[in-house]
PDB file of C-alpha atoms in Angstrom:
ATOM      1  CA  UNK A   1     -60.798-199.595  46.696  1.00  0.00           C
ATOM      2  CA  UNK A   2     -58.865-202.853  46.514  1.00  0.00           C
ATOM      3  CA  UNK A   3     -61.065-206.030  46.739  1.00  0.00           C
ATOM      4  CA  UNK A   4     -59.892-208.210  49.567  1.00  0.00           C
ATOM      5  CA  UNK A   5     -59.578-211.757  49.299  1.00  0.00           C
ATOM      6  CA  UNK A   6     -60.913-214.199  52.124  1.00  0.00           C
ATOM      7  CA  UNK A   7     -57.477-214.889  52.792  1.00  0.00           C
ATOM      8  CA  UNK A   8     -55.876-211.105  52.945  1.00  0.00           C
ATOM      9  CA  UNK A   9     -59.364-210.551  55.212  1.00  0.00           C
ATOM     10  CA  UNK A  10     -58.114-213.206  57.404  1.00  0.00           C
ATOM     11  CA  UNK A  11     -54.627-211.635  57.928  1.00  0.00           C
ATOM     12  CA  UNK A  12     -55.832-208.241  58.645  1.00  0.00           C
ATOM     13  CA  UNK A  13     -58.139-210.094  61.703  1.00  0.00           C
ATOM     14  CA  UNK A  14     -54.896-211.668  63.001  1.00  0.00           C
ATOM     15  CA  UNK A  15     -53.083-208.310  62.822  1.00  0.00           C
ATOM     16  CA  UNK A  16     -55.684-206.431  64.404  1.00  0.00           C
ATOM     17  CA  UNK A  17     -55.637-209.048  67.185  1.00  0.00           C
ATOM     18  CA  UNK A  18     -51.689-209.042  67.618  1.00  0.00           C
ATOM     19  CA  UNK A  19     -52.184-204.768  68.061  1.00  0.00           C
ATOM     20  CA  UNK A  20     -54.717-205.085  70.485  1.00  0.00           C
ATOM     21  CA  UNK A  21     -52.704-207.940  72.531  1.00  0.00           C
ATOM     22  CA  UNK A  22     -49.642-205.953  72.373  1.00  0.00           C
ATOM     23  CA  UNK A  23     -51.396-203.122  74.190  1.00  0.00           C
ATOM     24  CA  UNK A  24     -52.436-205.173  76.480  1.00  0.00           C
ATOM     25  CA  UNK A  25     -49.538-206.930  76.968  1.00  0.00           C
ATOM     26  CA  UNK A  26     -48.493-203.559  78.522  1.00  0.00           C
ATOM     27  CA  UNK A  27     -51.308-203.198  80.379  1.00  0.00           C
ATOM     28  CA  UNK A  28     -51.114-206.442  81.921  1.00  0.00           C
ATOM     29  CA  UNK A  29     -47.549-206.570  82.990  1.00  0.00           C
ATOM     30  CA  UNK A  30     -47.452-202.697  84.227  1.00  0.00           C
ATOM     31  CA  UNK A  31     -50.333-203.703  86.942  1.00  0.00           C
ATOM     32  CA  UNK A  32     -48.287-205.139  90.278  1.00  0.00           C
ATOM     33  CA  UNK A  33     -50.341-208.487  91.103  1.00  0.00           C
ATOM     34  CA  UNK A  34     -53.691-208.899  88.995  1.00  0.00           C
ATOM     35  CA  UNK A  35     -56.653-207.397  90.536  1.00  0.00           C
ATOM     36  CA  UNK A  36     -60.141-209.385  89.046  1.00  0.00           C
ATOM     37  CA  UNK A  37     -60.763-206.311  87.018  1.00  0.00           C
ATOM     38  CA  UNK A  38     -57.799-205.930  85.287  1.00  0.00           C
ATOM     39  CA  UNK A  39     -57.708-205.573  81.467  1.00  0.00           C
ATOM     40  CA  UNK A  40     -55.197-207.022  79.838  1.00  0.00           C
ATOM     41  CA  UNK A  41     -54.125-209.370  76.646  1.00  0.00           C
ATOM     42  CA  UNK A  42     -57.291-210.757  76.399  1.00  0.00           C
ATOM     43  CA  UNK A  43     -59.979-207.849  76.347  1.00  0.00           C
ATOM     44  CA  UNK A  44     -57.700-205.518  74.458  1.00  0.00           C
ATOM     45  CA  UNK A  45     -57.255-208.353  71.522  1.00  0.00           C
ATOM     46  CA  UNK A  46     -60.970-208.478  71.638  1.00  0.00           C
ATOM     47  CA  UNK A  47     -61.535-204.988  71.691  1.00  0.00           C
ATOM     48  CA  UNK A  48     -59.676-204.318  68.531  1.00  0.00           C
ATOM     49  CA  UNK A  49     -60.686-207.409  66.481  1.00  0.00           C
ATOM     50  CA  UNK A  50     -64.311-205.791  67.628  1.00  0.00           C
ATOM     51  CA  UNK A  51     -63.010-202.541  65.691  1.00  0.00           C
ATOM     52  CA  UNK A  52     -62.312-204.914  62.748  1.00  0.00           C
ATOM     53  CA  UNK A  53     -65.358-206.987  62.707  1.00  0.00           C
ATOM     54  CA  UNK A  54     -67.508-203.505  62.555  1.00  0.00           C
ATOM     55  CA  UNK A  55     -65.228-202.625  59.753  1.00  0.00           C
ATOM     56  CA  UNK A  56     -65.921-205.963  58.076  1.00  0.00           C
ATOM     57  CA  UNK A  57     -69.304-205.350  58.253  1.00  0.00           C
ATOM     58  CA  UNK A  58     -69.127-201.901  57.412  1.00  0.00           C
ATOM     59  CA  UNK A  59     -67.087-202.884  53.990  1.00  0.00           C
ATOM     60  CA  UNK A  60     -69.622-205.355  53.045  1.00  0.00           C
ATOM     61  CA  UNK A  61     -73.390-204.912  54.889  1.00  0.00           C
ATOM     62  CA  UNK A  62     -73.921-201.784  57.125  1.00  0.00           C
ATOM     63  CA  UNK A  63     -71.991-198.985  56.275  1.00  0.00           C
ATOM     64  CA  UNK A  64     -72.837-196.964  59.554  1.00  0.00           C
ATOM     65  CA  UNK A  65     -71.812-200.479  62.010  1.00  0.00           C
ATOM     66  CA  UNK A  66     -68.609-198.867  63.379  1.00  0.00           C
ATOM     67  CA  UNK A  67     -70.430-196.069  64.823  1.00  0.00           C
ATOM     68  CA  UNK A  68     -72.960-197.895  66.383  1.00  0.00           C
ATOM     69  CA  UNK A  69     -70.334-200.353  67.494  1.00  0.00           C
ATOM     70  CA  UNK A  70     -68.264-197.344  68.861  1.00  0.00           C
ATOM     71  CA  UNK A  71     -71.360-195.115  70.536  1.00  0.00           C
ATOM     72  CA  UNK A  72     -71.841-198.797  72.136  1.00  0.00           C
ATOM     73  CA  UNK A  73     -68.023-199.006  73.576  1.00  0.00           C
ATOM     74  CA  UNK A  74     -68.277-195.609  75.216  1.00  0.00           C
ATOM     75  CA  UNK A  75     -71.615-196.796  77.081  1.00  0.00           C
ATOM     76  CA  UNK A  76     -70.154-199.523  78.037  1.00  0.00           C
ATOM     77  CA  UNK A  77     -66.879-197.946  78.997  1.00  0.00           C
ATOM     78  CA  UNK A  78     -68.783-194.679  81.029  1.00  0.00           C
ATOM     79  CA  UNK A  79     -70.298-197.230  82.803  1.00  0.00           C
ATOM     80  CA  UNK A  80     -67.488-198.881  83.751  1.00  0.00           C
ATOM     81  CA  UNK A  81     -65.857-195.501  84.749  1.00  0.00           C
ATOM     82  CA  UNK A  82     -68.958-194.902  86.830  1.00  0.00           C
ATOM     83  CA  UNK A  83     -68.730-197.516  88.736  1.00  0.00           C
ATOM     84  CA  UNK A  84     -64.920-197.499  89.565  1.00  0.00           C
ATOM     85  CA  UNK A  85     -64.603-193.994  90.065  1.00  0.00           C
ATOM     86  CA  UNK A  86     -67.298-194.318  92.682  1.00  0.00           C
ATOM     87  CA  UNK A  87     -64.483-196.871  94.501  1.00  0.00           C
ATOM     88  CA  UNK A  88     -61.850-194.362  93.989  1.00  0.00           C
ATOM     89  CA  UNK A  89     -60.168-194.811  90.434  1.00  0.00           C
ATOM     90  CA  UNK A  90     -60.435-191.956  88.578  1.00  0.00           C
ATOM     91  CA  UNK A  91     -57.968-192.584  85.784  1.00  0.00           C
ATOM     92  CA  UNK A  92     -59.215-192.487  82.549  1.00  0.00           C
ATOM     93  CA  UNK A  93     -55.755-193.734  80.805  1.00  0.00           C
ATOM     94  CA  UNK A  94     -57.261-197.630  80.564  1.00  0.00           C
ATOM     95  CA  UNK A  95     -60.676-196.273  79.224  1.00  0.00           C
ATOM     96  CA  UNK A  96     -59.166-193.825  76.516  1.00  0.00           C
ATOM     97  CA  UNK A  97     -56.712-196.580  75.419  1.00  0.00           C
ATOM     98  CA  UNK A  98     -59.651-198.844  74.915  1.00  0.00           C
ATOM     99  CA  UNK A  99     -61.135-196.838  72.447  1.00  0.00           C
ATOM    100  CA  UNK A 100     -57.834-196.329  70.603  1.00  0.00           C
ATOM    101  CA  UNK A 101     -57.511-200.337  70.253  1.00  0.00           C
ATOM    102  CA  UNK A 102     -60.952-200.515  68.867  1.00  0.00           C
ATOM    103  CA  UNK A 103     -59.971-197.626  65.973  1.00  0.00           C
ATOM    104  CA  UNK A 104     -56.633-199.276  65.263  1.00  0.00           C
ATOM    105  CA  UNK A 105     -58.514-202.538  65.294  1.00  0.00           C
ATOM    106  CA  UNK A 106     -61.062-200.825  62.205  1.00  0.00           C
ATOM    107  CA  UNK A 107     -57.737-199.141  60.816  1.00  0.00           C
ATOM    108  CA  UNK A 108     -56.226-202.438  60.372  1.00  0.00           C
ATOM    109  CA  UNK A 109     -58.896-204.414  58.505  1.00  0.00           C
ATOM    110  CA  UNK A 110     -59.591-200.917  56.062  1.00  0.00           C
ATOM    111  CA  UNK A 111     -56.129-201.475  54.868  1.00  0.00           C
ATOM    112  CA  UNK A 112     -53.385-198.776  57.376  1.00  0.00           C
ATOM    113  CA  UNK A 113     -51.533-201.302  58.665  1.00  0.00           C
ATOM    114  CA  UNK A 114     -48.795-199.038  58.954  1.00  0.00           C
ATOM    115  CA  UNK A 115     -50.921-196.172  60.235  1.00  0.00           C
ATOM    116  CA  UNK A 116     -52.232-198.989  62.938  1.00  0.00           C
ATOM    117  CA  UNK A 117     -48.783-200.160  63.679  1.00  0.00           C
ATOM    118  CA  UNK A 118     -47.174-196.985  64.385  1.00  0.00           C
ATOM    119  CA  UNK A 119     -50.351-196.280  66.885  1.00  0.00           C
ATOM    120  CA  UNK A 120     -50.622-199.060  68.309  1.00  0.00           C
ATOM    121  CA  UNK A 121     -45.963-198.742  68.901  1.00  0.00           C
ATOM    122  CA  UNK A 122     -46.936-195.162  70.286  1.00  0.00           C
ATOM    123  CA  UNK A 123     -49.377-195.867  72.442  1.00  0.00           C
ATOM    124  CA  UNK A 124     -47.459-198.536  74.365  1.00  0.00           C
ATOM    125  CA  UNK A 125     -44.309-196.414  74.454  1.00  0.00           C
ATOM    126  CA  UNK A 126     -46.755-193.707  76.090  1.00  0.00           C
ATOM    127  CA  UNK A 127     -48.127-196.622  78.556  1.00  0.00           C
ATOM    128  CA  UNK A 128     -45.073-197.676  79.881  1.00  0.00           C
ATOM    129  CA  UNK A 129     -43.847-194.494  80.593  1.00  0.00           C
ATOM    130  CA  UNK A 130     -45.748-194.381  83.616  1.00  0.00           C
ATOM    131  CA  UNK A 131     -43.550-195.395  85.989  1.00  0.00           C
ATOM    132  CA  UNK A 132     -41.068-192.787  84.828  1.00  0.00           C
ATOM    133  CA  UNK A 133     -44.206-189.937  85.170  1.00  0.00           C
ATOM    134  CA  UNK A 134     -44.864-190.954  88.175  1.00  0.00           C
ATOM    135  CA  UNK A 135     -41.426-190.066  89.574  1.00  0.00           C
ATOM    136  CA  UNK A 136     -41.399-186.713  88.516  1.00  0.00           C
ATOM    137  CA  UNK A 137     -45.010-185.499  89.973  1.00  0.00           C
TER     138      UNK A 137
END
């Protein structure tokens, strides 16, 4: 394994942030006005520098962090889904991406950048092909 410097850590924190805010920028701008419970830039940079931290922590404390940190996304996220679905959203596009952000975020600080770029490229082509979806069904 290559040893990381604090510096090369540091850059693979700002990339996994730039990912996650890229998805979101999607997110953000495909929503028409901005309901209070959107997610956008914001929670999606957070969510994958989240996935990075737990791989920090994994590479250098608690090997088993990211699962923990992941079984505790998809409580948090089922909850979530709970409670909207009961309103009458029953997508599950928003919640599946947020997962995907947190992996690319741990991708990103383990060393895949390209594996992470290319995901985190494909997964906002997918997003904004929505509108174009829509139209057909």
């Amino acid at each position: 394994m290559i040893e990381l410097t604090i510096k090369s850590e540091l850059c693979l924190f700002f990339v996994a942030g730039v990912l996650g805010s890229l998805i979101g920028l999607e997110r953000q701008f495909s929503v028409k006005g901005e309901p209070a419970n959107m997610i956008g830039v914001r929670t999606f940079a957070f969510i994958s520098l989240l996935g990075a931290v737990s791989a920090f922590i994994s590479t250098h404390y608690i090997v088993w962090f990211p699962a923990v940190t992941f079984a505790g996304m998809i409580l948090l996220i089922s909850l979530r889904y709970f409670f909207d679905s009961s309103k009458g959203d029953v997508g599950i596009t928003t919640e599946m991406t947020e997962l995907l952000v947190f992996m690319i975020g741990a991708i990103t600080f383990w060393g895949n950048i390209t594996i992470a770029i290319a995901l985190a490229v494909g997964i906002t082509f997918v997003l904004s092909l929505k509108p174009e979806v829509k139209k057909i069904t």
